[in-house]
């Protein structure tokens, strides 16, 4: 909330006012949990003075200019003025020669159309007070001529912007903050007094008040004022309101706003003539009605909305906004002033439903002092009396069916030490409590019973009182300690895998990215990820952008967006990965989240050093990265298959991979169709189910001894059908489990002449070894010939 | 005899030092140690002409000098050979300023780096890691954290809804509830993860990352909260960082404290009124924290008389931006390679 420093200091007397400037105040409030976000001087003083215009004559050479005479410190001065409103006897603003306007323009002594001007009469706009440039300032007749305008207008002041947390509704007022200052500094509160004649009024007025639901409206107070016609507010009121961010309208509305800022109690002024039935009825809307609020909108009402009615006719949306029909207008002559207390939740729901957020609803939602309605109402009436010829009807209405009993809270001294870790002396505790206006009902050696004032409705439990003690005592005065930690389960397996994954993939040259998980429906349909049947996307009811209103099923859309971003910037090579969550609406309606790891490579493999050749990425580059990753994550033997390709991948460049016996994802080249749809260059990608990989990881292994005898190698080239997977032979040899065959590696694949169409040549290296002796050529040849024969027979292969 | 030996030795050492080539060195060897004309060899021969009493000592001395000279000759030879290799005639000189052949390495994302640093400080203090879902139910995200429906505290966090009772979690605090529902104290837990707010500009991203932490046991105090968080901030921001605790409000803690650190950009230079990072205040909000509210313990069935605890939450992006002097949060999610590659491998 915004308020001014001088206003606050009018309501509290601090021990050392000279040392208590706006910055000191801001520091104290911030340290007490009321964060001051800004401190700004209201206006730079240009040095304007209040003057009376003694004489006005037409300018001899210009129709629109006048030549005025004023008295400045007894000296007569002649001023040329172009304002249409200048007239003899008016009080206005004057700047001497040498002064500088906020715009930077200096006032010079110079002839205007031949007549020298000895200074300037100013408009509000010229002085930087407002945008009003209709004429020179019109000041009230009693404004003291010859004195500082800045001071007269109350502009030698500072605007303070305080961030009030939702629990401190009581501080949404100058009075509330003044109470805090008093408690923090040991100062004294100075509540503006209400004149005695108002206090002695009887509890009755010609308007009756009926509350149908005391829970929703615990209290409704009202007064009737005659002879109150809207007039412009005096400058001090207007400028103070405007400094607090509230537009000045007329003195009727302005006073209600002023008192709301001062006391925190929202007030509403009805045009009394519009309350024809002379009956105020507070009730819920019930049967759907509409109400035109004073901003001119027709509001459809919800049955639970609380209304202020003129008999049966809705007149205002309680606690949120008045109705257009009962608004104060130019014709208003008498006013019914409402000062009421409403249920926070009801006001909040109505305000939310209507999308309205007013100064009143903001306060009611956070809670207002139920015992403050009469004071606020009387304060407003007193101000009206002060400003003009208001005739207060002697009497007031005050229906208070929902009176609350003050809470009683037991505070144990031991609880203070237990929560804060520091022992506060008992008299310190008592002192803080009393400074906050909290009453100490009883006390013993180990506890005390306290009762908070009506405006501290946030204090209901022992912990709330302990917090107040900590806050006022000062967090700085509570020593920092280190707790004893009891040993628990240390180390986090998932974190280790995550870090390992990052280190393996970055070692391969891939950069880690973190993308937003929002995704379009179209992208989710194209990239359904690894969910299979469960791949129904989670939809966001209120997305930031309609086109991305789903949570991603796969990490690929984010990676692809990054690829787009970089190819638009003419970046030739992309190597990226992401390790993050994907989301789905499970078949049973529950929300499921998984960790995936996905990556893509595009362009050329960067080479090391000078003059190194770079080479376009191929499928095997992507597969190799994934092989390394899987081995690093404890899967030495993975199965690669080209069956059941996903539609996003190139049918000729696709592989599904299983690890630990379960399918964990795929690797491949993007399908040309998808690539063209997305307007992308070609790239290779992978996406793996990280949870499954980690779950089935077998990170432990045993070391084999280093062989004592050398191996003997024999090459073997066979010609097979083009779609024959090379791995088949390796698996077959392993199954065969022949003594002396240690292992088989594939080392070449070849198609083209002289191999006939539809077939290819595969070259393997077979390693023979015995653990007992060095093998002879003869031994090896026998086994190798046998192996070759069987292999050809098994796979319809011919030797090359 | 001994005098002659000393003189010979000095002479030999002097020649050795001046010697610049292998043939020259060989000549020195022949001149002193040569079997026929070597000067030292000649002295050896002269031994037997000495009186018997002097012979052993002179013999010893001769042998010592001989061994020494041989050692010097070998060392010199090695030295000569090395310098010849490096300065091979006409061979190209190595430009050592050319870049080395470095394997192309990727970069770990700055958010991962900073999260890891935060995690390491807390695990070092004995905290364990817990995790929770991003799609969270209203109960865990709000209700059980003492944020009832229709409470103005809900305005503090603009929320993405996926259904009437499910949201994208607005903070990592629901992990507190999930852990406490499952386990009993003592607990010292941190929970890193993504959080979501309906917000998007240069200082807000709809997704950002938090690390939540809490500790519950008998007799955990506000002083402990200050101690643990001060230690943490000193570790993360290295050099002497100033820390201040300031009262605030969070529905799930009481008392609550906002934790500020002295501005790391302007270093609280009061004259730099316009510091763009701290906006001239000299302080930066870095953490929200407080003693866990008794209502929260009631929701998870902990005895508020037996246990107390503190909780805190911090924004990873905020810490990363301060550490790396960034002012646009969106850079983290743009993943421009020119940004990512500024972080060393």
PDB file of N, CA, C and O in Angstrom, chain A residues 107 181 187-188 357 741:
ATOM      1  N   UNK A 107      13.030  30.341 -15.627  1.00  0.00           N
ATOM      2  CA  UNK A 107      12.220  31.556 -15.750  1.00  0.00           C
ATOM      3  C   UNK A 107      13.167  32.743 -15.940  1.00  0.00           C
ATOM      4  O   UNK A 107      14.059  32.959 -15.126  1.00  0.00           O
ATOM      5  N   UNK A 181       4.837   1.307  14.331  1.00  0.00           N
ATOM      6  CA  UNK A 181       5.955   2.210  14.633  1.00  0.00           C
ATOM      7  C   UNK A 181       6.003   2.472  16.137  1.00  0.00           C
ATOM      8  O   UNK A 181       7.078   2.470  16.747  1.00  0.00           O
ATOM      9  N   UNK A 187       7.214   4.540  20.866  1.00  0.00           N
ATOM     10  CA  UNK A 187       6.545   5.831  20.684  1.00  0.00           C
ATOM     11  C   UNK A 187       5.090   5.775  21.131  1.00  0.00           C
ATOM     12  O   UNK A 187       4.611   4.772  21.664  1.00  0.00           O
ATOM     13  N   UNK A 188       4.384   6.897  20.887  1.00  0.00           N
ATOM     14  CA  UNK A 188       3.005   7.000  21.355  1.00  0.00           C
ATOM     15  C   UNK A 188       2.095   7.231  20.152  1.00  0.00           C
ATOM     16  O   UNK A 188       2.396   8.038  19.274  1.00  0.00           O
ATOM     17  N   UNK A 357     -11.115  -6.087  -8.374  1.00  0.00           N
ATOM     18  CA  UNK A 357     -10.230  -5.993  -7.227  1.00  0.00           C
ATOM     19  C   UNK A 357     -10.213  -4.531  -6.831  1.00  0.00           C
ATOM     20  O   UNK A 357      -9.625  -3.717  -7.526  1.00  0.00           O
ATOM     21  N   UNK A 741      36.802 -70.983 -29.174  1.00  0.00           N
ATOM     22  CA  UNK A 741      36.360 -69.721 -29.789  1.00  0.00           C
ATOM     23  C   UNK A 741      36.141 -68.716 -28.671  1.00  0.00           C
ATOM     24  O   UNK A 741      35.281 -68.906 -27.820  1.00  0.00           O
TER      25      UNK A 741
END
